[in-house]
XYZ file of C-alpha atoms in Angstrom:
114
model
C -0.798 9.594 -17.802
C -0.095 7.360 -14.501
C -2.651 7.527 -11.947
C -3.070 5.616 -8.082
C -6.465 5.001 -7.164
C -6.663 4.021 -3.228
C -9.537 2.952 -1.640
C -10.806 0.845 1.163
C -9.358 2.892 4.471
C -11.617 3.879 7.531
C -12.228 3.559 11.111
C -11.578 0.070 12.866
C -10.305 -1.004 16.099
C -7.289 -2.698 17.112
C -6.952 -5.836 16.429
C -9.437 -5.518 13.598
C -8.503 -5.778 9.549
C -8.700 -3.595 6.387
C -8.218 -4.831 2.836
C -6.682 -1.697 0.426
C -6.859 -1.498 -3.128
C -5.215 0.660 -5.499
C -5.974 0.593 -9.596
C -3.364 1.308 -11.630
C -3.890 3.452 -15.181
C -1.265 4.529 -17.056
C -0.035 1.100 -18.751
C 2.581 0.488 -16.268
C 1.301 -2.010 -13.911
C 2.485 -5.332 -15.624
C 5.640 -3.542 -15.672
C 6.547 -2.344 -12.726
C 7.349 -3.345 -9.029
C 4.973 -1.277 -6.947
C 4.836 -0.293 -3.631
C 2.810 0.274 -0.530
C 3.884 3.371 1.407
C 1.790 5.558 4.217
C 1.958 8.761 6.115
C 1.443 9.512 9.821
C 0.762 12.469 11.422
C 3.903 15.135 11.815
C 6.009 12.137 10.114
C 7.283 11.675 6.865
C 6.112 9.131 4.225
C 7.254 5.262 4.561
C 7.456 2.059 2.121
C 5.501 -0.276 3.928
C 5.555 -3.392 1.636
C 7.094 -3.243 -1.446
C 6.947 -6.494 -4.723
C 9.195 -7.090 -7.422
C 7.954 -8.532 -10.899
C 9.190 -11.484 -10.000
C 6.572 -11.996 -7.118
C 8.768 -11.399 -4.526
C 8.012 -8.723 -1.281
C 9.778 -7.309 1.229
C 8.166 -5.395 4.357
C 9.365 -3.374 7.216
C 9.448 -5.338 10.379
C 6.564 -3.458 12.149
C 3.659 -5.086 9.979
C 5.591 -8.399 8.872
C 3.397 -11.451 9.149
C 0.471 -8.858 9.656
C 0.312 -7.351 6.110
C 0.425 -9.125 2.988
C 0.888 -7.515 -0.426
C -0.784 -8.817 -3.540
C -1.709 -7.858 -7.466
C -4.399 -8.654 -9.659
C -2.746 -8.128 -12.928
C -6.041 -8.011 -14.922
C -7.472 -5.780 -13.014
C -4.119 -3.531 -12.876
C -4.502 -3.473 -8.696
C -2.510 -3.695 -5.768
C -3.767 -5.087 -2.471
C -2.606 -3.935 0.871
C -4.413 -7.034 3.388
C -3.664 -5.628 7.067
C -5.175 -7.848 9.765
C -4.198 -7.680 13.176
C -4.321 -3.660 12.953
C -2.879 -1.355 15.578
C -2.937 2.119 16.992
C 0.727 2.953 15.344
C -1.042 1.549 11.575
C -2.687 4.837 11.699
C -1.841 6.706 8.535
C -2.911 7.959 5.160
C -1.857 4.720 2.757
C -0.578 5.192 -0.908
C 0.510 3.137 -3.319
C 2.753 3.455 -5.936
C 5.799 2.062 -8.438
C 9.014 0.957 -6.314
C 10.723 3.196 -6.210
C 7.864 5.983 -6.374
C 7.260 8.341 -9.413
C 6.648 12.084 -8.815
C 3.450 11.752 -9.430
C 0.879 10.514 -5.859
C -2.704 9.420 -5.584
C -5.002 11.063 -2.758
C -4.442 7.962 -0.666
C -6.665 6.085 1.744
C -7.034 7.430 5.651
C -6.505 4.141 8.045
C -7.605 5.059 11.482
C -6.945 2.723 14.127
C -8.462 3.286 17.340
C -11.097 1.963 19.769
């Protein structure tokens, strides 16, 4: 059964950084091109940053050159690095496969605010 494990969200103020991580079970990981995605409030679910298995990733233009996606392989986990955070980053981040299966994790709240 394939399960997302986020962690690492909270409270931090603009301009300020967060490192996600997101394990993996399931026996997919090495096989799959996964995906960042997050929720804001009243809006619907986005890909943020998404990799390909041949270590290439795209991201939307709001958090280019702020975000960078990356994978531990042994560890089956996904990294979400966000630095220069703002206001409009506020949202409940998930990860998953690229495109996503049916199936979510709980997520990880990012609130950014001073």
């Amino acid at each position: 059964q394939v399960q997302f494990v986020e962690s690492g969200g909270g409270l931090v103020q603009p301009g300020g950084s967060l490192r996600l991580s997101c394990t993996v079970s399931g026996n997919i990981f090495r096989f799959s091109a996964m995906g960042w995605y997050r929720q804001a409030p009243g809006k619907q679910r986005e890909l943020v940053a998404a990799d390909t298995r041949h270590g290439i990733t795209n991201y939307i233009d709001s958090v280019k050159d702020r975000f960078t996606f990356s994978r531990d392989g042994a560890k089956n986990t996904a990294f979400l690095q966000m630095n220069t955070l703002q206001p409009e980053d506020t949202a409940v981040y998930y990860c998953n496969t690229h495109p996503p299966r049916s199936t979510w994790g709980q997520g990880t709240q990012v609130t950014v605010s001073s």
